[in-house]
Coordinates of C-alpha atoms in Angstrom, one line a residue:
M11 CA -40.7 1.1 13.2
P12 CA -37.8 2.4 15.4
K13 CA -34.4 0.9 15.0
A14 CA -33.5 -1.8 17.5
Y15 CA -30.1 -1.7 19.2
L16 CA -28.5 -4.4 21.2
L17 CA -26.8 -2.2 23.7
S18 CA -26.9 1.4 22.4
R19 CA -26.4 3.4 19.2
T20 CA -22.7 3.9 19.9
L21 CA -21.8 0.7 21.7
D22 CA -23.1 -1.6 19.0
P23 CA -20.4 -0.7 16.5
L24 CA -17.8 -0.9 19.1
L25 CA -19.0 -4.3 20.1
G26 CA -18.9 -5.4 16.5
I27 CA -15.3 -4.1 16.0
F28 CA -14.2 -5.7 19.3
T29 CA -15.8 -9.0 18.3
G30 CA -14.2 -9.0 14.9
L31 CA -10.7 -8.3 16.3
L32 CA -11.1 -11.0 18.9
A33 CA -12.2 -13.5 16.3
F34 CA -9.3 -12.6 14.1
H35 CA -6.8 -12.9 16.9
L36 CA -8.2 -16.3 18.0
N37 CA -8.1 -17.5 14.4
E38 CA -4.5 -16.5 13.9
T39 CA -3.3 -18.0 17.2
N40 CA -5.4 -21.1 17.7
P41 CA -3.2 -24.2 16.9
R42 CA -6.1 -25.8 15.0
T43 CA -6.9 -22.9 12.7
A44 CA -3.6 -20.9 12.7
P45 CA -2.1 -20.4 9.2
P46 CA 1.2 -22.0 8.5
P47 CA 4.4 -20.0 9.2
G48 CA 4.9 -17.3 6.7
H49 CA 1.2 -17.0 5.9
T50 CA -0.1 -14.9 8.8
L51 CA -1.7 -11.6 7.9
R52 CA 1.3 -9.6 9.4
E53 CA 3.9 -11.5 7.3
L54 CA 1.8 -11.4 4.1
A55 CA 1.3 -7.6 4.6
A56 CA 5.0 -7.1 5.2
W57 CA 5.9 -9.1 2.1
K58 CA 3.4 -7.1 -0.1
W59 CA 4.7 -3.8 1.3
E60 CA 8.3 -4.8 0.4
E61 CA 7.3 -5.9 -3.0
S62 CA 5.5 -2.6 -3.7
R63 CA 8.4 -0.6 -2.4
R64 CA 10.8 -2.4 -4.8
Q65 CA 8.5 -1.8 -7.7
R66 CA 8.2 1.9 -6.7
E67 CA 12.0 2.2 -6.5
G68 CA 12.4 0.6 -9.9
R69 CA 9.9 3.0 -11.5
D70 CA 11.6 5.9 -9.8
K71 CA 15.0 4.8 -11.3
E72 CA 13.4 4.5 -14.8
D73 CA 11.9 8.0 -14.4
A74 CA 15.2 9.4 -13.3
V75 CA 17.0 8.0 -16.4
E76 CA 14.2 9.4 -18.6
W77 CA 14.4 12.8 -16.9
E78 CA 18.2 12.9 -17.4
K79 CA 17.8 12.1 -21.1
I80 CA 15.2 14.9 -21.5
T81 CA 17.4 17.3 -19.6
K82 CA 20.5 16.5 -21.6
E83 CA 18.4 16.9 -24.8
F84 CA 17.0 20.2 -23.7
V85 CA 20.4 21.6 -22.6
G86 CA 22.1 20.3 -25.8
G87 CA 19.3 21.8 -28.0
E88 CA 19.7 25.3 -26.4
G89 CA 23.3 25.6 -27.5
Q90 CA 22.6 24.6 -31.1
G91 CA 19.5 26.7 -31.9
G92 CA 20.0 29.6 -29.6
G93 CA 16.8 28.8 -27.7
E94 CA 14.5 29.7 -30.6
V95 CA 11.8 27.4 -31.8
K96 CA 12.1 26.6 -35.5
R97 CA 9.0 26.0 -37.7

C-alpha cells in the first residue's frame, strides 16, 4: 500500500509546521486563551535563560576559587620539595 500524502511529500511537513506555528500564535494572542502577563513562552524562556546563566556564573566562580587553591598549593609545593615526588 503506497503512502498517502495530503499535498505532496515535501509540502505536508511544511503545512504541519505552519499550522503548528499559527495555532501557537493564536493561542498566545487570543484574549480568551492568552496566558497571564509574565507567563508567555517568550517571558518564561527568558527567565529560564537568565536563571541558568546565573547558575553557570556561580559554578564558574567556585571553579576559579578551587583552581586558585590548587595552583597555590602546586606552586608552594615546588619550592619546598624541589619538584621531586616523595614516596
